[in-house]
Amino acid sequence: MEMKVYHYDAFSKIPGKGNPAGVVLEADHLNVEGMQKIASQVGFNETAFVMKSEVADIRLRYFTPGHEMDLCGHGTMAAICALSDHQFLTERAEIRVETKAGILTIKSKYSKDGQIWMTMQQAPPVFEAFLGSRADLAQVIGLADQDLADGWPIMYGSTGIWTLLVPIKKLASFQKMKSDNYKFPAILQAMPHTSIHPFCLETIDASATMHARHFSSPFSGTIEYPVTGTASGVMGAYYAKFIASDFDESLDIVVEQGVEVGRDGKVMVHIHKKEITYDIEITGTAVFVGEIG
């Protein structure tokens, strides 16, 4: 690597928890091949590259070890935290960020202990039905068909990045999950590059609303995301649409994730009801861990 990469852990205030992300500041001189090489060498689920924008305050590009992503929640949290730490965003409470998923607004504020908390707008939620085999889907994440919940649909969903949302009956099933990521494309024939996001309503922390894991697309070069921002956003939209649709105007939920891999963290999801859709935002923080390179 020829550039300094800052390591942040997102969706946690504790180093070693949450989801690790690399951040490269002032990355305008890098081409796609250079960014991909750095992300591959770093090896995190995502590395975020901060660039100048002609249509927003900044531009962010996100790369897994295997390919570029349109949007990344934890990478965005890490990048905004890094920009704040390095005085690029002095006294900026709101910025507009250009991504391949659109121009999104990020609002930030500091708590009394000096921790920065960021609220990130998501793209409008969209869903498509999963029409494949439930039994094959269960098997590819180490479960049986009877472990999947019956009352809610299995759906592809996106608030910027597509994932397959899989409702699970019991929290105990999450400890025995073991994903065979390279078999995902054969099961997810409608969207073979998609990740798999199982969730349930039983939680470890009483303050949480939902529990989840997130298994990567095999094309990304990783196996599992400890804590996912954008997937939590679309999971919140799923919760509003299919589980708690009778709420009035707004709904806040907390998603817990990462427990099974020892990197537990939390994502707050804010849902605002519109005429035919929802406005979705996620809130989280990040902590500096160290420098790479």
PDB file of N, CA and C in Angstrom, residues 67-133:
ATOM      1  N   HIS A  67     -14.647  -6.090  -4.858  1.00  0.00           N
ATOM      2  CA  HIS A  67     -15.297  -5.223  -5.836  1.00  0.00           C
ATOM      3  C   HIS A  67     -15.785  -3.943  -5.176  1.00  0.00           C
ATOM      4  N   GLU A  68     -16.267  -3.010  -6.019  1.00  0.00           N
ATOM      5  CA  GLU A  68     -16.810  -1.753  -5.513  1.00  0.00           C
ATOM      6  C   GLU A  68     -18.271  -1.931  -5.118  1.00  0.00           C
ATOM      7  N   MET A  69     -18.687  -1.208  -4.062  1.00  0.00           N
ATOM      8  CA  MET A  69     -20.068  -1.203  -3.590  1.00  0.00           C
ATOM      9  C   MET A  69     -20.679   0.174  -3.834  1.00  0.00           C
ATOM     10  N   ASP A  70     -21.983   0.208  -4.070  1.00  0.00           N
ATOM     11  CA  ASP A  70     -22.664   1.487  -4.282  1.00  0.00           C
ATOM     12  C   ASP A  70     -22.781   2.288  -2.998  1.00  0.00           C
ATOM     13  N   LEU A  71     -22.925   1.602  -1.880  1.00  0.00           N
ATOM     14  CA  LEU A  71     -23.157   2.278  -0.595  1.00  0.00           C
ATOM     15  C   LEU A  71     -22.681   1.370   0.520  1.00  0.00           C
ATOM     16  N   CYS A  72     -22.242   1.980   1.617  1.00  0.00           N
ATOM     17  CA  CYS A  72     -21.815   1.207   2.783  1.00  0.00           C
ATOM     18  C   CYS A  72     -22.072   2.030   4.032  1.00  0.00           C
ATOM     19  N   GLY A  73     -22.928   1.520   4.914  1.00  0.00           N
ATOM     20  CA  GLY A  73     -23.260   2.257   6.126  1.00  0.00           C
ATOM     21  C   GLY A  73     -22.096   2.396   7.080  1.00  0.00           C
ATOM     22  N   HIS A  74     -21.433   1.271   7.398  1.00  0.00           N
ATOM     23  CA  HIS A  74     -20.348   1.360   8.375  1.00  0.00           C
ATOM     24  C   HIS A  74     -19.140   2.093   7.805  1.00  0.00           C
ATOM     25  N   GLY A  75     -18.917   1.980   6.494  1.00  0.00           N
ATOM     26  CA  GLY A  75     -17.837   2.735   5.867  1.00  0.00           C
ATOM     27  C   GLY A  75     -18.094   4.234   5.898  1.00  0.00           C
ATOM     28  N   THR A  76     -19.367   4.614   5.746  1.00  0.00           N
ATOM     29  CA  THR A  76     -19.731   6.033   5.827  1.00  0.00           C
ATOM     30  C   THR A  76     -19.512   6.563   7.237  1.00  0.00           C
ATOM     31  N   MET A  77     -19.955   5.820   8.242  1.00  0.00           N
ATOM     32  CA  MET A  77     -19.742   6.242   9.627  1.00  0.00           C
ATOM     33  C   MET A  77     -18.260   6.424   9.917  1.00  0.00           C
ATOM     34  N   ALA A  78     -17.447   5.481   9.458  1.00  0.00           N
ATOM     35  CA  ALA A  78     -16.002   5.561   9.674  1.00  0.00           C
ATOM     36  C   ALA A  78     -15.403   6.770   8.964  1.00  0.00           C
ATOM     37  N   ALA A  79     -15.830   7.016   7.724  1.00  0.00           N
ATOM     38  CA  ALA A  79     -15.281   8.127   6.949  1.00  0.00           C
ATOM     39  C   ALA A  79     -15.634   9.474   7.567  1.00  0.00           C
ATOM     40  N   ILE A  80     -16.878   9.653   7.990  1.00  0.00           N
ATOM     41  CA  ILE A  80     -17.281  10.925   8.596  1.00  0.00           C
ATOM     42  C   ILE A  80     -16.532  11.140   9.906  1.00  0.00           C
ATOM     43  N   CYS A  81     -16.359  10.084  10.681  1.00  0.00           N
ATOM     44  CA  CYS A  81     -15.610  10.186  11.932  1.00  0.00           C
ATOM     45  C   CYS A  81     -14.153  10.568  11.650  1.00  0.00           C
ATOM     46  N   ALA A  82     -13.557   9.974  10.630  1.00  0.00           N
ATOM     47  CA  ALA A  82     -12.181  10.306  10.269  1.00  0.00           C
ATOM     48  C   ALA A  82     -12.064  11.754   9.801  1.00  0.00           C
ATOM     49  N   LEU A  83     -13.017  12.206   8.997  1.00  0.00           N
ATOM     50  CA  LEU A  83     -13.004  13.595   8.542  1.00  0.00           C
ATOM     51  C   LEU A  83     -13.117  14.554   9.714  1.00  0.00           C
ATOM     52  N   SER A  84     -13.938  14.203  10.685  1.00  0.00           N
ATOM     53  CA  SER A  84     -14.072  15.033  11.878  1.00  0.00           C
ATOM     54  C   SER A  84     -12.785  15.030  12.696  1.00  0.00           C
ATOM     55  N   ASP A  85     -12.195  13.865  12.875  1.00  0.00           N
ATOM     56  CA  ASP A  85     -10.961  13.757  13.659  1.00  0.00           C
ATOM     57  C   ASP A  85      -9.819  14.550  13.046  1.00  0.00           C
ATOM     58  N   HIS A  86      -9.825  14.666  11.730  1.00  0.00           N
ATOM     59  CA  HIS A  86      -8.739  15.356  11.030  1.00  0.00           C
ATOM     60  C   HIS A  86      -9.131  16.768  10.599  1.00  0.00           C
ATOM     61  N   GLN A  87     -10.179  17.313  11.231  1.00  0.00           N
ATOM     62  CA  GLN A  87     -10.600  18.696  11.059  1.00  0.00           C
ATOM     63  C   GLN A  87     -11.030  19.062   9.638  1.00  0.00           C
ATOM     64  N   PHE A  88     -11.475  18.096   8.877  1.00  0.00           N
ATOM     65  CA  PHE A  88     -12.041  18.401   7.566  1.00  0.00           C
ATOM     66  C   PHE A  88     -13.491  18.866   7.679  1.00  0.00           C
ATOM     67  N   LEU A  89     -14.147  18.548   8.806  1.00  0.00           N
ATOM     68  CA  LEU A  89     -15.559  18.872   8.970  1.00  0.00           C
ATOM     69  C   LEU A  89     -15.777  19.703  10.230  1.00  0.00           C
ATOM     70  N   THR A  90     -14.886  20.638  10.500  1.00  0.00           N
ATOM     71  CA  THR A  90     -14.990  21.439  11.709  1.00  0.00           C
ATOM     72  C   THR A  90     -16.331  22.167  11.768  1.00  0.00           C
ATOM     73  N   GLU A  91     -17.071  21.913  12.834  1.00  0.00           N
ATOM     74  CA  GLU A  91     -18.351  22.570  13.106  1.00  0.00           C
ATOM     75  C   GLU A  91     -19.376  22.378  11.988  1.00  0.00           C
ATOM     76  N   ARG A  92     -19.269  21.280  11.262  1.00  0.00           N
ATOM     77  CA  ARG A  92     -20.268  20.967  10.246  1.00  0.00           C
ATOM     78  C   ARG A  92     -21.267  19.978  10.836  1.00  0.00           C
ATOM     79  N   ALA A  93     -22.499  20.397  11.028  1.00  0.00           N
ATOM     80  CA  ALA A  93     -23.509  19.533  11.623  1.00  0.00           C
ATOM     81  C   ALA A  93     -24.233  18.697  10.570  1.00  0.00           C
ATOM     82  N   GLU A  94     -24.161  19.096   9.309  1.00  0.00           N
ATOM     83  CA  GLU A  94     -24.859  18.383   8.246  1.00  0.00           C
ATOM     84  C   GLU A  94     -24.076  18.510   6.954  1.00  0.00           C
ATOM     85  N   ILE A  95     -23.865  17.394   6.289  1.00  0.00           N
ATOM     86  CA  ILE A  95     -23.184  17.420   4.996  1.00  0.00           C
ATOM     87  C   ILE A  95     -23.933  16.529   4.011  1.00  0.00           C
ATOM     88  N   ARG A  96     -23.737  16.816   2.741  1.00  0.00           N
ATOM     89  CA  ARG A  96     -24.322  16.020   1.675  1.00  0.00           C
ATOM     90  C   ARG A  96     -23.207  15.182   1.050  1.00  0.00           C
ATOM     91  N   VAL A  97     -23.474  13.893   0.909  1.00  0.00           N
ATOM     92  CA  VAL A  97     -22.459  12.947   0.465  1.00  0.00           C
ATOM     93  C   VAL A  97     -22.892  12.322  -0.858  1.00  0.00           C
ATOM     94  N   GLU A  98     -22.035  12.426  -1.850  1.00  0.00           N
ATOM     95  CA  GLU A  98     -22.285  11.790  -3.135  1.00  0.00           C
ATOM     96  C   GLU A  98     -21.836  10.334  -3.078  1.00  0.00           C
ATOM     97  N   THR A  99     -22.745   9.417  -3.390  1.00  0.00           N
ATOM     98  CA  THR A  99     -22.427   7.996  -3.482  1.00  0.00           C
ATOM     99  C   THR A  99     -23.024   7.452  -4.774  1.00  0.00           C
ATOM    100  N   LYS A 100     -22.702   6.235  -5.119  1.00  0.00           N
ATOM    101  CA  LYS A 100     -23.298   5.620  -6.302  1.00  0.00           C
ATOM    102  C   LYS A 100     -24.766   5.267  -6.088  1.00  0.00           C
ATOM    103  N   ALA A 101     -25.222   5.332  -4.821  1.00  0.00           N
ATOM    104  CA  ALA A 101     -26.641   5.121  -4.526  1.00  0.00           C
ATOM    105  C   ALA A 101     -27.407   6.433  -4.475  1.00  0.00           C
ATOM    106  N   GLY A 102     -26.755   7.542  -4.794  1.00  0.00           N
ATOM    107  CA  GLY A 102     -27.394   8.848  -4.772  1.00  0.00           C
ATOM    108  C   GLY A 102     -26.705   9.793  -3.799  1.00  0.00           C
ATOM    109  N   ILE A 103     -27.216  11.018  -3.709  1.00  0.00           N
ATOM    110  CA  ILE A 103     -26.691  12.014  -2.778  1.00  0.00           C
ATOM    111  C   ILE A 103     -27.485  11.897  -1.478  1.00  0.00           C
ATOM    112  N   LEU A 104     -26.787  11.597  -0.401  1.00  0.00           N
ATOM    113  CA  LEU A 104     -27.421  11.346   0.887  1.00  0.00           C
ATOM    114  C   LEU A 104     -26.954  12.366   1.917  1.00  0.00           C
ATOM    115  N   THR A 105     -27.822  12.677   2.851  1.00  0.00           N
ATOM    116  CA  THR A 105     -27.500  13.650   3.894  1.00  0.00           C
ATOM    117  C   THR A 105     -27.034  12.928   5.159  1.00  0.00           C
ATOM    118  N   ILE A 106     -25.942  13.427   5.739  1.00  0.00           N
ATOM    119  CA  ILE A 106     -25.413  12.904   6.988  1.00  0.00           C
ATOM    120  C   ILE A 106     -25.462  14.021   8.024  1.00  0.00           C
ATOM    121  N   LYS A 107     -26.151  13.765   9.144  1.00  0.00           N
ATOM    122  CA  LYS A 107     -26.208  14.728  10.243  1.00  0.00           C
ATOM    123  C   LYS A 107     -25.357  14.201  11.389  1.00  0.00           C
ATOM    124  N   SER A 108     -24.591  15.094  12.019  1.00  0.00           N
ATOM    125  CA  SER A 108     -23.728  14.656  13.106  1.00  0.00           C
ATOM    126  C   SER A 108     -23.886  15.558  14.319  1.00  0.00           C
ATOM    127  N   LYS A 109     -23.660  14.978  15.490  1.00  0.00           N
ATOM    128  CA  LYS A 109     -23.656  15.743  16.729  1.00  0.00           C
ATOM    129  C   LYS A 109     -22.758  15.029  17.728  1.00  0.00           C
ATOM    130  N   TYR A 110     -22.258  15.795  18.698  1.00  0.00           N
ATOM    131  CA  TYR A 110     -21.382  15.237  19.718  1.00  0.00           C
ATOM    132  C   TYR A 110     -22.147  15.058  21.026  1.00  0.00           C
ATOM    133  N   SER A 111     -21.908  13.930  21.680  1.00  0.00           N
ATOM    134  CA  SER A 111     -22.478  13.707  23.004  1.00  0.00           C
ATOM    135  C   SER A 111     -21.608  14.400  24.053  1.00  0.00           C
ATOM    136  N   LYS A 112     -22.062  14.400  25.279  1.00  0.00           N
ATOM    137  CA  LYS A 112     -21.331  15.088  26.344  1.00  0.00           C
ATOM    138  C   LYS A 112     -19.929  14.516  26.562  1.00  0.00           C
ATOM    139  N   ASP A 113     -19.740  13.242  26.240  1.00  0.00           N
ATOM    140  CA  ASP A 113     -18.424  12.635  26.417  1.00  0.00           C
ATOM    141  C   ASP A 113     -17.518  12.819  25.203  1.00  0.00           C
ATOM    142  N   GLY A 114     -17.962  13.648  24.237  1.00  0.00           N
ATOM    143  CA  GLY A 114     -17.147  13.943  23.066  1.00  0.00           C
ATOM    144  C   GLY A 114     -17.275  12.961  21.927  1.00  0.00           C
ATOM    145  N   GLN A 115     -18.155  11.968  22.048  1.00  0.00           N
ATOM    146  CA  GLN A 115     -18.354  10.972  20.998  1.00  0.00           C
ATOM    147  C   GLN A 115     -19.228  11.557  19.894  1.00  0.00           C
ATOM    148  N   ILE A 116     -18.798  11.380  18.653  1.00  0.00           N
ATOM    149  CA  ILE A 116     -19.606  11.855  17.529  1.00  0.00           C
ATOM    150  C   ILE A 116     -20.606  10.773  17.144  1.00  0.00           C
ATOM    151  N   TRP A 117     -21.869  11.182  16.959  1.00  0.00           N
ATOM    152  CA  TRP A 117     -22.943  10.300  16.510  1.00  0.00           C
ATOM    153  C   TRP A 117     -23.449  10.814  15.174  1.00  0.00           C
ATOM    154  N   MET A 118     -23.590   9.909  14.222  1.00  0.00           N
ATOM    155  CA  MET A 118     -23.955  10.294  12.863  1.00  0.00           C
ATOM    156  C   MET A 118     -25.270   9.647  12.459  1.00  0.00           C
ATOM    157  N   THR A 119     -26.137  10.437  11.841  1.00  0.00           N
ATOM    158  CA  THR A 119     -27.398   9.936  11.310  1.00  0.00           C
ATOM    159  C   THR A 119     -27.341  10.017   9.799  1.00  0.00           C
ATOM    160  N   MET A 120     -27.499   8.885   9.159  1.00  0.00           N
ATOM    161  CA  MET A 120     -27.266   8.740   7.720  1.00  0.00           C
ATOM    162  C   MET A 120     -28.572   8.427   7.004  1.00  0.00           C
ATOM    163  N   GLN A 121     -28.906   9.261   6.053  1.00  0.00           N
ATOM    164  CA  GLN A 121     -30.070   9.019   5.192  1.00  0.00           C
ATOM    165  C   GLN A 121     -29.824   7.791   4.327  1.00  0.00           C
ATOM    166  N   GLN A 122     -30.870   7.018   4.096  1.00  0.00           N
ATOM    167  CA  GLN A 122     -30.810   5.852   3.216  1.00  0.00           C
ATOM    168  C   GLN A 122     -31.622   6.122   1.948  1.00  0.00           C
ATOM    169  N   ALA A 123     -31.343   5.355   0.908  1.00  0.00           N
ATOM    170  CA  ALA A 123     -32.156   5.446  -0.304  1.00  0.00           C
ATOM    171  C   ALA A 123     -33.553   4.895  -0.011  1.00  0.00           C
ATOM    172  N   PRO A 124     -34.565   5.289  -0.789  1.00  0.00           N
ATOM    173  CA  PRO A 124     -35.924   4.767  -0.567  1.00  0.00           C
ATOM    174  C   PRO A 124     -35.946   3.239  -0.626  1.00  0.00           C
ATOM    175  N   PRO A 125     -36.639   2.580   0.307  1.00  0.00           N
ATOM    176  CA  PRO A 125     -36.639   1.113   0.335  1.00  0.00           C
ATOM    177  C   PRO A 125     -37.417   0.501  -0.814  1.00  0.00           C
ATOM    178  N   VAL A 126     -36.869  -0.578  -1.340  1.00  0.00           N
ATOM    179  CA  VAL A 126     -37.547  -1.369  -2.378  1.00  0.00           C
ATOM    180  C   VAL A 126     -37.433  -2.848  -2.002  1.00  0.00           C
ATOM    181  N   PHE A 127     -38.433  -3.626  -2.386  1.00  0.00           N
ATOM    182  CA  PHE A 127     -38.469  -5.040  -2.047  1.00  0.00           C
ATOM    183  C   PHE A 127     -38.871  -5.858  -3.268  1.00  0.00           C
ATOM    184  N   GLU A 128     -38.347  -7.077  -3.332  1.00  0.00           N
ATOM    185  CA  GLU A 128     -38.772  -8.050  -4.332  1.00  0.00           C
ATOM    186  C   GLU A 128     -38.868  -9.412  -3.653  1.00  0.00           C
ATOM    187  N   ALA A 129     -39.866 -10.178  -4.004  1.00  0.00           N
ATOM    188  CA  ALA A 129     -40.095 -11.472  -3.363  1.00  0.00           C
ATOM    189  C   ALA A 129     -39.018 -12.482  -3.733  1.00  0.00           C
ATOM    190  N   PHE A 130     -38.635 -13.298  -2.768  1.00  0.00           N
ATOM    191  CA  PHE A 130     -37.748 -14.435  -3.017  1.00  0.00           C
ATOM    192  C   PHE A 130     -38.604 -15.614  -3.458  1.00  0.00           C
ATOM    193  N   LEU A 131     -38.307 -16.163  -4.624  1.00  0.00           N
ATOM    194  CA  LEU A 131     -39.109 -17.234  -5.193  1.00  0.00           C
ATOM    195  C   LEU A 131     -38.378 -18.566  -5.225  1.00  0.00           C
ATOM    196  N   GLY A 132     -37.212 -18.619  -4.586  1.00  0.00           N
ATOM    197  CA  GLY A 132     -36.423 -19.840  -4.593  1.00  0.00           C
ATOM    198  C   GLY A 132     -36.861 -20.821  -3.520  1.00  0.00           C
ATOM    199  N   SER A 133     -36.047 -21.831  -3.306  1.00  0.00           N
ATOM    200  CA  SER A 133     -36.341 -22.899  -2.355  1.00  0.00           C
ATOM    201  C   SER A 133     -36.002 -22.469  -0.928  1.00  0.00           C
TER     202      SER A 133
END
